[in-house]
Every structure is written in C-alpha cells, then in structure tokens.
C-alpha cells in the first residue's frame, strides 16, 4: 500500500514537471501554430510568476554600444577604462576585470538613460559610484570630465569594431561635490 502512494506521488510530480517544462517551451519558442493555439493559457501561467520579457531567439539584437571615457584636469587624453579592462580580462580571464567592465558599462547605461529621461542629478543613484571611480582615477579634488557616447549602428556584428551610424554624446565635469552638464 505504501509503495502505491509513493509511485502515485512520483507520477504526479513528473506530470507537473512535464507540464511546467512544456509551458516554458511554448512560452520561449518562436511563433508557430502551437504557440498561437495555447498562447492565452501559457501567458496566464508564465506571466503570473515570471513576467520578464525573455525569448529564446531575439528578433532584433541590440544595435547600439556605449562608450565611457574620462580625463583628469583637462590636460590628459581621453581614457577608455572599459577597453583597457576588457583587454586585461581577455589576456587573464581569472581576474575580476570582466566584472568591472560590467559595472562600468551598466553605470554608463543607467546614467545615460537617466539623462535621456531628463532626471535631476539628485535622482540618479549611480552618480556617486561614478564620482568614486573618478576620485580613484584622478584624485579627490581634481577636475574630471566624463563622456558617455552611444553609437547606433546598422550592422550588429560590427557594433564594437567599426560603428557606423549616429552618435549621441553626454559630457559633464565633476569637481568635489559639484557637477556641470554640457
């Protein structure tokens, strides 16, 4: 009698797992007749808990790249910290240089998006992180300039090597607690 309930529980759990995996496959699969037929049921199941907009095959990959540049005291050339960190990470991938590139890239993206939304500086929580990075690079009381450039490309495979398209640039200066946007 005990093995009967154990086997029934196994079959039930395997059935639930099978339904769950089938829902995931139908939700993430490209458009086909099965996804259309069961779309309402699958969307109700998936969006109740997993409401992120993920798909297995991205129809339109990202067509822009962000570049963060800075210089100290208006005397130096522009430095591209992400490029340097990426080359160091590629030569020795065990280090944390790759994570630093993610942090700087996300920092640049968040500040860029905040300026697109015309947020005030006090409403941008990423600015103190950028300020700390610049203090580490330039010194605490040095004047530093930052450039965040977004390049919109037409060819996805060449978005980092030979970008062609329009550029949008935000430049600003930082000194101690002050900040001036251009």
Backbone as ProteinMPNN parsed JSONL, in Angstrom:
{"seq_chain_A": "XXXXXXXXXXXXXXXXXXXXXXXXXXXXXXXXXXXXXXXXXXXXXXXXXXXXXXXXXXXXXXXXXXXXXXXXXXXXXXXXXXXXXXXXXXXXXXXXXXXXXXXXXXXXXXXXXXXXXXXXXXXXXXXXXXXXXXXXXXXXXXXXXXXXXXXXXXXXXXXXXXXXXXXXXXXXXXXXXXXXXX", "coords_chain_A": {"N_chain_A": [[0.822, -1.189, 0.0], [1.952, 1.209, 0.748], [3.942, 1.603, -1.195], [2.34, 2.0, -3.384], [1.203, 4.594, -3.013], [3.553, 6.063, -3.021], [4.501, 5.62, -5.626], [2.366, 6.768, -7.017], [2.669, 9.405, -6.212], [5.146, 9.996, -7.369], [4.533, 9.782, -10.115], [2.643, 11.839, -10.317], [4.199, 14.122, -9.625], [6.108, 14.016, -11.696], [4.397, 14.44, -13.853], [3.5, 17.073, -13.31], [5.953, 18.414, -13.513], [6.493, 17.888, -16.209], [4.377, 19.302, -17.457], [5.018, 21.886, -16.617], [7.562, 22.272, -17.847], [6.753, 22.031, -20.508], [5.126, 24.286, -20.745], [7.09, 26.27, -20.462], [8.639, 25.78, -22.774], [6.749, 26.333, -24.809], [6.299, 29.011, -24.237], [8.781, 30.266, -24.64], [9.473, 29.597, -27.212], [9.856, 30.331, -30.747], [7.381, 32.024, -32.812], [4.793, 29.888, -33.758], [2.31, 27.475, -34.938], [1.486, 26.02, -32.613], [2.192, 27.681, -30.478], [0.475, 29.806, -30.924], [-2.013, 28.557, -30.615], [-2.104, 27.794, -27.91], [-1.516, 30.118, -26.584], [-2.909, 31.921, -24.846], [-3.4, 30.427, -22.495], [-0.759, 29.691, -21.82], [0.47, 32.213, -21.506], [-0.973, 33.192, -19.315], [-0.159, 31.383, -17.344], [2.686, 31.708, -17.302], [3.142, 34.502, -16.988], [2.099, 35.06, -14.541], [3.953, 34.436, -12.588], [6.49, 34.69, -13.752], [7.24, 37.32, -15.105], [9.076, 38.527, -16.811], [10.384, 39.766, -19.876], [11.527, 37.678, -21.735], [12.991, 35.845, -24.428], [13.81, 32.999, -26.431], [14.968, 33.357, -28.962], [16.138, 36.254, -30.026], [14.466, 38.73, -31.761], [15.358, 41.23, -32.701], [18.486, 42.143, -32.288], [20.564, 44.068, -30.016], [21.406, 47.284, -31.18], [23.251, 49.198, -30.612], [26.044, 50.735, -28.972], [27.689, 51.545, -25.938], [30.051, 53.891, -24.807], [32.268, 54.737, -22.338], [34.183, 57.43, -21.351], [36.878, 59.243, -19.838], [38.708, 62.058, -18.529], [41.321, 63.695, -16.736], [41.682, 66.836, -15.199], [41.61, 68.288, -17.61], [43.916, 68.083, -19.085], [44.943, 65.707, -19.908], [44.758, 63.015, -22.317], [41.711, 61.524, -23.52], [40.596, 58.779, -21.659], [39.742, 55.388, -21.97], [38.247, 53.386, -19.99], [36.855, 50.944, -20.061], [37.693, 49.589, -22.358], [40.4, 49.082, -21.741], [40.12, 47.433, -19.472], [38.73, 45.279, -20.607], [40.635, 44.24, -22.423], [42.634, 43.45, -20.611], [41.167, 41.546, -19.211], [40.688, 39.64, -21.194], [43.264, 38.714, -21.657], [43.913, 37.536, -19.223], [41.649, 35.816, -17.922], [40.851, 34.992, -15.363], [40.868, 36.926, -13.454], [39.069, 39.677, -11.851], [38.471, 41.585, -13.704], [36.636, 41.45, -15.786], [34.165, 41.639, -14.492], [34.343, 44.215, -13.557], [34.154, 45.604, -15.947], [31.484, 45.093, -16.595], [30.229, 46.462, -14.52], [31.04, 49.142, -14.996], [29.973, 49.489, -17.57], [27.201, 49.156, -17.097], [26.848, 51.247, -15.312], [27.394, 53.457, -16.961], [25.285, 53.087, -18.785], [22.979, 53.374, -17.162], [23.254, 56.029, -16.228], [23.246, 57.374, -18.667], [20.662, 56.697, -19.633], [19.139, 57.892, -17.619], [19.71, 60.584, -18.053], [18.566, 60.832, -20.544], [15.912, 60.646, -19.837], [15.726, 63.009, -18.61], [16.297, 63.399, -15.887], [16.916, 64.846, -12.68], [20.126, 65.476, -11.161], [20.22, 64.632, -8.495], [18.415, 62.585, -8.491], [19.599, 60.45, -9.659], [20.904, 57.55, -8.839], [23.32, 56.378, -9.507], [25.338, 58.218, -9.869], [27.009, 58.85, -7.549], [28.616, 56.52, -7.501], [30.01, 56.715, -9.913], [31.361, 59.035, -9.352], [33.018, 58.185, -7.248], [34.609, 56.351, -8.648], [35.905, 58.139, -10.396], [37.27, 59.713, -8.536], [39.057, 57.813, -7.579], [40.574, 57.441, -9.872], [41.469, 59.993, -10.714], [42.06, 61.522, -8.493], [40.999, 63.06, -5.444], [40.313, 65.844, -5.413], [40.581, 66.694, -7.966], [39.692, 68.093, -11.113], [37.499, 66.5, -13.232], [36.511, 65.2, -16.363], [33.81, 63.689, -18.051], [32.654, 61.534, -20.567], [29.958, 60.118, -22.126], [29.19, 58.106, -24.644], [26.893, 57.066, -27.003], [26.604, 54.933, -29.642], [24.732, 54.341, -32.414], [24.307, 51.632, -34.432], [24.189, 50.118, -37.695], [24.893, 47.62, -38.459], [24.904, 44.789, -36.689], [26.949, 42.922, -36.057], [29.26, 44.396, -36.229], [29.259, 46.283, -34.211], [31.042, 47.012, -32.199], [33.528, 47.217, -33.376], [33.671, 48.66, -35.907], [31.782, 51.01, -35.812], [29.052, 52.449, -37.474], [26.898, 55.027, -37.988], [24.575, 57.007, -36.141], [25.633, 59.192, -33.489], [25.207, 59.868, -30.033], [26.094, 62.038, -27.515], [26.863, 62.585, -24.154], [28.329, 64.919, -22.096], [30.068, 65.832, -19.151], [31.38, 67.597, -16.282], [33.149, 67.03, -13.247], [33.854, 68.081, -9.985], [34.955, 67.854, -6.755], [32.12, 68.09, -4.87], [30.518, 69.11, -6.793], [28.92, 69.282, -10.035], [28.768, 69.643, -13.511], [26.787, 69.741, -16.294], [27.063, 69.482, -19.816]], "CA_chain_A": [[0.0, 0.0, 0.0], [2.842, 2.349, 0.858], [4.597, 1.813, -2.487], [1.326, 2.524, -4.302], [1.142, 6.053, -2.84], [4.844, 6.607, -3.431], [4.51, 5.619, -7.093], [1.387, 7.763, -7.463], [3.261, 10.723, -5.991], [6.187, 10.166, -8.389], [3.868, 10.033, -11.397], [2.037, 13.171, -10.233], [5.267, 15.127, -9.686], [6.655, 14.007, -13.055], [3.399, 15.086, -14.705], [3.556, 18.521, -13.063], [7.204, 18.885, -14.105], [6.316, 17.853, -17.662], [3.511, 20.429, -17.834], [5.787, 23.113, -16.389], [8.562, 22.392, -18.912], [6.026, 22.282, -21.761], [4.737, 25.702, -20.725], [8.299, 27.047, -20.735], [8.995, 25.621, -24.185], [5.782, 27.084, -25.613], [6.448, 30.442, -23.947], [10.042, 30.781, -25.164], [9.664, 29.199, -28.599], [9.419, 31.306, -31.753], [5.971, 31.91, -33.197], [4.401, 28.739, -34.569], [0.89, 27.201, -34.673], [1.228, 25.578, -31.233], [2.249, 28.828, -29.567], [-0.761, 30.58, -31.106], [-3.157, 27.806, -30.103], [-2.086, 27.749, -26.445], [-0.884, 31.35, -26.091], [-3.621, 32.513, -23.709], [-3.147, 29.605, -21.313], [0.668, 29.777, -21.499], [0.74, 33.56, -20.988], [-1.535, 33.275, -17.966], [0.694, 30.6, -16.446], [4.041, 32.252, -17.189], [3.183, 35.894, -16.54], [1.7, 35.204, -13.147], [5.154, 34.356, -11.756], [7.7, 35.016, -14.499], [6.762, 38.356, -16.016], [10.147, 39.166, -17.562], [10.152, 39.637, -21.306], [12.641, 36.937, -22.305], [12.688, 34.943, -25.53], [14.988, 32.229, -26.817], [15.56, 33.92, -30.157], [15.863, 37.69, -30.035], [14.18, 39.14, -33.134], [16.196, 42.366, -33.058], [19.537, 42.319, -31.286], [20.925, 45.45, -29.704], [22.088, 47.938, -32.293], [23.991, 50.356, -30.123], [27.078, 50.451, -27.987], [28.004, 52.669, -25.058], [31.465, 54.061, -24.507], [32.534, 55.65, -21.238], [35.531, 57.996, -21.414], [37.113, 60.293, -18.846], [40.045, 62.643, -18.458], [41.546, 64.438, -15.5], [42.26, 68.187, -15.269], [41.582, 68.795, -18.987], [45.257, 68.06, -19.654], [45.247, 64.382, -20.425], [43.905, 62.494, -23.378], [40.561, 60.77, -23.031], [40.888, 57.386, -21.32], [38.609, 54.48, -22.15], [38.523, 52.345, -18.99], [36.243, 49.657, -20.391], [38.563, 48.92, -23.322], [41.569, 48.565, -21.032], [39.715, 46.307, -18.62], [38.399, 44.136, -21.463], [41.864, 43.621, -22.937], [43.255, 42.754, -19.482], [40.346, 40.374, -18.894], [40.896, 38.627, -22.231], [44.582, 38.108, -21.507], [43.928, 36.759, -17.981], [40.22, 35.833, -17.576], [40.556, 34.577, -13.993], [40.741, 38.116, -12.613], [37.734, 40.288, -11.772], [38.391, 42.705, -14.647], [35.4, 41.325, -16.55], [33.06, 42.163, -13.685], [34.477, 45.673, -13.529], [33.612, 46.134, -17.202], [30.024, 45.073, -16.485], [29.819, 47.538, -13.615], [31.2, 50.427, -15.686], [29.02, 49.54, -18.682], [25.875, 49.395, -16.53], [26.887, 52.593, -14.761], [27.238, 54.374, -18.094], [23.938, 52.92, -19.347], [21.986, 53.952, -16.254], [23.386, 57.49, -16.245], [22.804, 57.815, -19.987], [19.198, 56.6, -19.676], [18.585, 58.902, -16.71], [19.796, 61.89, -18.71], [17.549, 60.827, -21.603], [14.636, 60.919, -19.174], [15.883, 64.358, -18.052], [16.247, 63.355, -14.429], [17.844, 65.705, -11.949], [21.283, 64.727, -10.674], [19.913, 64.028, -7.196], [17.568, 61.415, -8.72], [20.383, 59.42, -10.339], [21.676, 56.911, -7.766], [24.604, 55.882, -9.988], [26.353, 59.271, -9.91], [28.054, 58.695, -6.526], [29.547, 55.46, -7.898], [30.887, 57.286, -10.922], [32.21, 60.003, -8.66], [34.046, 57.421, -6.536], [35.527, 55.842, -9.666], [36.736, 59.249, -10.867], [38.18, 60.081, -7.444], [40.126, 56.814, -7.56], [41.411, 57.584, -11.059], [42.006, 61.348, -10.901], [42.336, 62.199, -7.232], [39.761, 63.538, -4.831], [39.966, 67.24, -5.698], [40.889, 67.013, -9.358], [38.582, 68.29, -12.04], [37.446, 65.391, -14.182], [35.476, 65.278, -17.392], [33.291, 62.379, -18.433], [31.92, 61.497, -21.823], [29.243, 58.865, -22.361], [28.79, 58.175, -26.047], [26.128, 55.931, -27.512], [26.662, 54.857, -31.091], [23.708, 53.482, -33.002], [24.905, 51.009, -35.601], [23.273, 49.433, -38.598], [25.345, 46.242, -38.575], [25.07, 44.295, -35.316], [28.21, 42.214, -35.854], [30.368, 45.346, -36.185], [28.877, 47.377, -33.33], [32.159, 47.434, -31.367], [34.755, 47.422, -34.137], [33.565, 49.739, -36.884], [30.413, 51.517, -35.747], [28.614, 53.462, -38.423], [25.555, 55.432, -37.618], [24.519, 58.271, -35.413], [26.174, 59.222, -32.13], [24.673, 60.802, -29.045], [27.143, 62.173, -26.513], [26.662, 63.41, -22.966], [29.58, 65.275, -21.446], [29.921, 66.607, -17.928], [32.579, 67.764, -15.467], [32.931, 66.822, -11.818], [34.9, 68.524, -9.073], [34.476, 67.688, -5.383], [30.709, 67.711, -4.82], [29.778, 69.765, -7.867], [28.854, 68.609, -11.309], [28.232, 70.536, -14.533], [26.46, 69.028, -17.536], [27.113, 70.289, -21.05]], "C_chain_A": [[0.867, 1.255, 0.0], [3.532, 2.645, -0.476], [3.611, 2.354, -3.52], [1.261, 4.051, -4.219], [2.445, 6.725, -3.276], [4.938, 6.68, -4.952], [3.525, 6.643, -7.647], [1.941, 9.176, -7.3], [4.343, 11.007, -7.034], [5.57, 10.514, -9.743], [3.259, 11.431, -11.416], [3.092, 14.26, -10.358], [5.914, 15.184, -11.066], [5.686, 14.664, -14.037], [3.413, 16.596, -14.552], [4.822, 19.113, -13.676], [7.106, 18.916, -15.628], [5.457, 19.005, -18.158], [4.27, 21.742, -17.7], [6.823, 23.319, -17.501], [7.901, 22.646, -20.266], [5.582, 23.738, -21.853], [5.939, 26.592, -21.038], [8.679, 26.976, -22.209], [8.044, 26.421, -25.062], [5.935, 28.589, -25.419], [7.686, 31.029, -24.623], [10.267, 30.475, -26.639], [9.26, 30.319, -29.554], [7.963, 31.052, -32.154], [5.759, 30.708, -34.113], [2.944, 28.418, -34.241], [0.592, 26.777, -33.233], [1.264, 26.753, -30.265], [1.012, 29.696, -29.705], [-1.954, 29.878, -30.47], [-3.231, 27.87, -28.573], [-1.584, 29.045, -25.816], [-1.591, 31.937, -24.87], [-3.341, 31.748, -22.415], [-1.68, 29.722, -20.869], [1.005, 31.146, -20.92], [0.199, 33.732, -19.576], [-0.647, 32.547, -16.965], [2.044, 31.286, -16.221], [4.053, 33.655, -16.604], [2.716, 36.074, -15.107], [2.913, 35.183, -12.223], [6.4, 34.888, -12.46], [7.378, 36.093, -15.53], [7.886, 39.096, -16.734], [9.948, 38.865, -19.038], [11.35, 38.964, -21.975], [12.133, 36.043, -23.424], [13.958, 34.192, -25.893], [15.707, 32.863, -27.995], [15.175, 35.391, -30.234], [15.619, 38.134, -31.47], [15.052, 40.302, -33.592], [17.264, 42.547, -31.988], [19.852, 43.796, -31.074], [21.721, 46.052, -30.854], [22.794, 49.197, -31.832], [25.044, 49.893, -29.137], [27.347, 51.717, -27.195], [29.498, 52.705, -24.809], [31.615, 55.107, -23.423], [33.976, 56.115, -21.366], [35.655, 59.059, -20.333], [38.511, 60.86, -19.05], [40.118, 63.526, -17.228], [42.189, 65.787, -15.811], [42.381, 68.754, -16.681], [42.937, 68.736, -19.675], [45.572, 66.738, -20.336], [44.364, 64.058, -21.624], [42.743, 61.742, -22.742], [40.987, 59.331, -22.789], [39.606, 56.582, -21.442], [38.79, 53.3, -21.195], [37.959, 50.979, -19.354], [37.124, 48.894, -21.369], [39.782, 48.313, -22.644], [41.237, 47.357, -20.17], [39.374, 45.072, -19.448], [39.65, 43.459, -21.995], [42.607, 42.887, -21.824], [42.485, 41.48, -19.137], [40.561, 39.267, -19.926], [42.258, 37.956, -22.089], [44.673, 37.23, -20.256], [42.51, 36.72, -17.42], [39.881, 35.429, -16.146], [40.328, 35.786, -13.087], [39.321, 38.671, -12.662], [37.578, 41.452, -12.74], [37.106, 42.655, -15.464], [34.208, 41.875, -15.793], [33.129, 43.679, -13.592], [33.952, 46.289, -14.82], [32.095, 46.151, -17.166], [29.53, 46.224, -15.623], [29.915, 48.885, -14.323], [30.208, 50.574, -16.835], [27.613, 49.827, -18.164], [25.777, 50.78, -15.918], [26.67, 53.622, -15.868], [25.826, 54.295, -18.667], [22.881, 53.573, -18.468], [22.058, 55.478, -16.242], [22.897, 58.044, -17.577], [21.276, 57.791, -20.071], [18.54, 57.627, -18.766], [18.634, 60.284, -17.343], [18.82, 61.964, -19.892], [16.176, 61.146, -21.031], [14.634, 62.269, -18.475], [15.692, 64.368, -16.542], [17.241, 64.354, -13.849], [18.982, 64.838, -11.4], [21.008, 64.027, -9.353], [19.072, 62.763, -7.347], [18.319, 60.275, -9.396], [21.276, 58.737, -9.302], [23.055, 56.43, -8.205], [25.7, 56.945, -9.977], [27.38, 59.179, -8.784], [29.064, 57.589, -6.848], [30.528, 55.964, -8.944], [31.857, 58.27, -10.285], [33.336, 59.29, -7.906], [35.069, 56.863, -7.515], [36.462, 56.949, -10.138], [37.699, 59.727, -9.788], [39.338, 59.102, -7.365], [41.094, 57.007, -8.722], [42.144, 58.922, -11.108], [42.473, 62.009, -9.606], [41.074, 62.88, -6.728], [39.367, 64.936, -5.275], [40.257, 67.642, -7.138], [39.601, 67.222, -10.149], [38.61, 67.138, -13.034], [36.291, 65.611, -15.142], [35.086, 63.867, -17.791], [32.514, 62.53, -19.726], [31.254, 60.125, -21.911], [28.673, 58.962, -23.767], [28.055, 56.896, -26.417], [26.147, 56.009, -29.032], [25.612, 53.866, -31.566], [24.259, 52.942, -34.311], [23.834, 50.347, -36.452], [23.646, 47.967, -38.753], [25.683, 45.724, -37.184], [26.444, 43.669, -35.087], [29.403, 43.157, -35.76], [30.112, 46.481, -35.202], [30.018, 47.852, -32.444], [33.396, 47.784, -32.189], [34.672, 48.606, -35.081], [32.157, 50.309, -36.872], [30.156, 52.601, -36.786], [27.177, 53.784, -38.078], [25.624, 56.717, -36.834], [25.071, 58.109, -34.007], [25.38, 60.207, -31.293], [25.682, 60.841, -27.915], [26.646, 63.052, -25.378], [28.028, 63.661, -22.358], [29.266, 66.049, -20.179], [31.236, 66.622, -17.173], [32.213, 67.547, -14.009], [34.128, 67.368, -11.05], [34.316, 68.548, -7.67], [33.008, 67.268, -5.41], [29.905, 68.291, -5.97], [29.855, 68.994, -9.165], [28.217, 69.564, -12.313], [28.009, 69.723, -15.795], [26.567, 69.988, -18.702], [25.915, 69.978, -21.907]], "O_chain_A": [[0.551, 2.239, -0.668], [3.689, 3.809, -0.846], [4.004, 3.084, -4.429], [1.266, 4.726, -5.249], [2.432, 7.823, -3.833], [5.398, 7.679, -5.504], [3.818, 7.313, -8.638], [1.713, 10.04, -8.147], [4.449, 12.13, -7.528], [6.031, 11.426, -10.429], [3.349, 12.132, -12.424], [2.91, 15.216, -11.111], [6.236, 16.266, -11.558], [6.113, 15.367, -14.953], [3.347, 17.324, -15.542], [4.78, 20.181, -14.287], [7.58, 19.857, -16.265], [5.776, 19.622, -19.175], [4.178, 22.61, -18.568], [6.946, 24.421, -18.035], [8.435, 23.397, -21.083], [5.657, 24.348, -22.92], [5.82, 27.557, -21.793], [9.003, 27.993, -22.821], [8.491, 27.121, -25.971], [5.718, 29.357, -26.356], [7.65, 32.154, -25.12], [11.169, 31.044, -27.252], [8.424, 31.156, -29.216], [7.399, 29.996, -31.865], [6.458, 30.539, -35.112], [2.382, 29.04, -33.339], [-0.452, 27.14, -32.69], [0.46, 26.818, -29.335], [0.543, 30.266, -28.72], [-2.807, 30.523, -29.86], [-4.32, 27.988, -28.012], [-1.258, 29.065, -24.629], [-0.925, 32.407, -23.947], [-3.078, 32.347, -21.373], [-1.4, 29.838, -19.676], [1.749, 31.234, -19.943], [0.847, 34.354, -18.733], [-0.411, 33.042, -15.863], [2.49, 31.427, -15.083], [4.919, 33.959, -15.783], [2.918, 37.137, -14.519], [2.907, 35.841, -11.182], [7.27, 35.475, -11.817], [7.257, 35.79, -16.717], [7.663, 40.203, -17.224], [9.402, 37.822, -19.398], [12.101, 39.615, -22.701], [11.006, 35.549, -23.385], [15.062, 34.696, -25.685], [16.937, 32.9, -28.018], [14.016, 35.725, -30.478], [16.484, 37.934, -32.323], [15.445, 40.352, -34.757], [16.977, 43.049, -30.901], [19.45, 44.653, -31.861], [22.598, 45.404, -31.426], [22.917, 50.158, -32.591], [24.95, 48.814, -28.551], [27.244, 52.825, -27.721], [30.131, 51.666, -24.622], [31.143, 56.234, -23.569], [34.889, 55.297, -21.476], [34.671, 59.695, -19.957], [39.376, 60.23, -19.658], [39.106, 64.036, -16.746], [43.133, 65.863, -16.597], [43.205, 69.64, -16.906], [43.089, 69.295, -20.761], [46.394, 66.686, -21.251], [43.371, 64.731, -21.898], [42.794, 61.373, -21.569], [41.664, 58.732, -23.625], [38.527, 57.04, -21.066], [39.427, 52.311, -21.558], [38.538, 49.957, -18.986], [37.29, 47.682, -21.233], [40.159, 47.176, -22.928], [41.983, 46.378, -20.143], [39.686, 43.949, -19.05], [39.724, 42.23, -22.017], [43.157, 41.812, -22.06], [43.086, 40.456, -18.809], [40.611, 38.089, -19.572], [42.396, 36.765, -22.367], [45.444, 36.27, -20.239], [42.186, 37.506, -16.53], [38.717, 35.517, -15.752], [39.66, 35.671, -12.06], [38.48, 38.19, -13.422], [36.636, 42.234, -12.606], [36.545, 43.697, -15.801], [33.333, 42.508, -16.385], [32.099, 44.352, -13.552], [33.369, 47.373, -14.797], [31.473, 47.1, -17.643], [28.541, 46.88, -15.95], [28.981, 49.684, -14.262], [29.662, 51.656, -17.053], [26.905, 50.657, -18.735], [24.728, 51.42, -15.999], [25.863, 54.541, -15.726], [25.233, 55.322, -18.998], [21.986, 54.251, -18.972], [21.023, 56.144, -16.245], [22.212, 59.066, -17.614], [20.665, 58.756, -20.529], [17.491, 58.175, -19.108], [17.701, 61.072, -17.188], [18.307, 63.039, -20.205], [15.374, 61.833, -21.664], [13.656, 62.634, -17.822], [15.014, 65.236, -15.992], [18.268, 64.659, -14.455], [18.825, 63.633, -11.201], [21.52, 62.932, -9.119], [19.02, 61.949, -6.425], [17.727, 59.233, -9.676], [22.306, 59.294, -8.922], [23.885, 56.104, -7.356], [26.88, 56.606, -10.067], [28.559, 59.416, -9.047], [30.24, 57.708, -6.506], [31.724, 55.681, -8.877], [33.033, 58.321, -10.646], [34.481, 59.743, -7.927], [36.269, 56.896, -7.243], [37.668, 56.735, -10.268], [38.829, 60.107, -10.095], [40.474, 59.502, -7.113], [42.293, 56.767, -8.581], [43.31, 58.978, -11.499], [43.226, 62.981, -9.656], [40.191, 63.23, -7.511], [38.183, 65.191, -5.495], [40.182, 68.823, -7.478], [38.571, 66.604, -9.879], [39.656, 66.844, -13.612], [35.239, 66.136, -14.775], [35.925, 62.969, -17.859], [31.814, 63.519, -19.945], [31.917, 59.096, -21.784], [27.798, 59.781, -24.048], [28.538, 55.79, -26.174], [25.758, 57.015, -29.626], [25.61, 52.702, -31.167], [24.634, 53.71, -35.197], [22.731, 50.058, -35.99], [22.806, 47.154, -39.137], [26.648, 46.178, -36.57], [27.041, 43.866, -34.028], [30.457, 42.763, -35.261], [30.701, 47.552, -35.349], [29.983, 48.988, -31.971], [34.23, 48.57, -31.74], [35.541, 49.477, -35.047], [31.407, 50.112, -37.828], [30.94, 53.537, -36.948], [26.351, 52.889, -37.9], [26.629, 57.427, -36.87], [24.988, 57.036, -33.409], [24.937, 61.246, -31.783], [26.087, 59.796, -27.408], [26.082, 64.122, -25.604], [28.796, 62.727, -22.131], [28.315, 66.83, -20.137], [32.1, 65.773, -17.39], [31.095, 67.846, -13.59], [35.277, 67.139, -11.428], [33.295, 69.191, -7.429], [32.686, 66.196, -5.923], [28.72, 67.987, -6.106], [30.74, 68.163, -9.366], [27.228, 70.225, -11.996], [28.933, 69.09, -16.306], [26.208, 71.161, -18.593], [25.765, 70.547, -22.988]]}, "name": "protein", "num_of_chains": 1, "seq": "XXXXXXXXXXXXXXXXXXXXXXXXXXXXXXXXXXXXXXXXXXXXXXXXXXXXXXXXXXXXXXXXXXXXXXXXXXXXXXXXXXXXXXXXXXXXXXXXXXXXXXXXXXXXXXXXXXXXXXXXXXXXXXXXXXXXXXXXXXXXXXXXXXXXXXXXXXXXXXXXXXXXXXXXXXXXXXXXXXXXXX"}
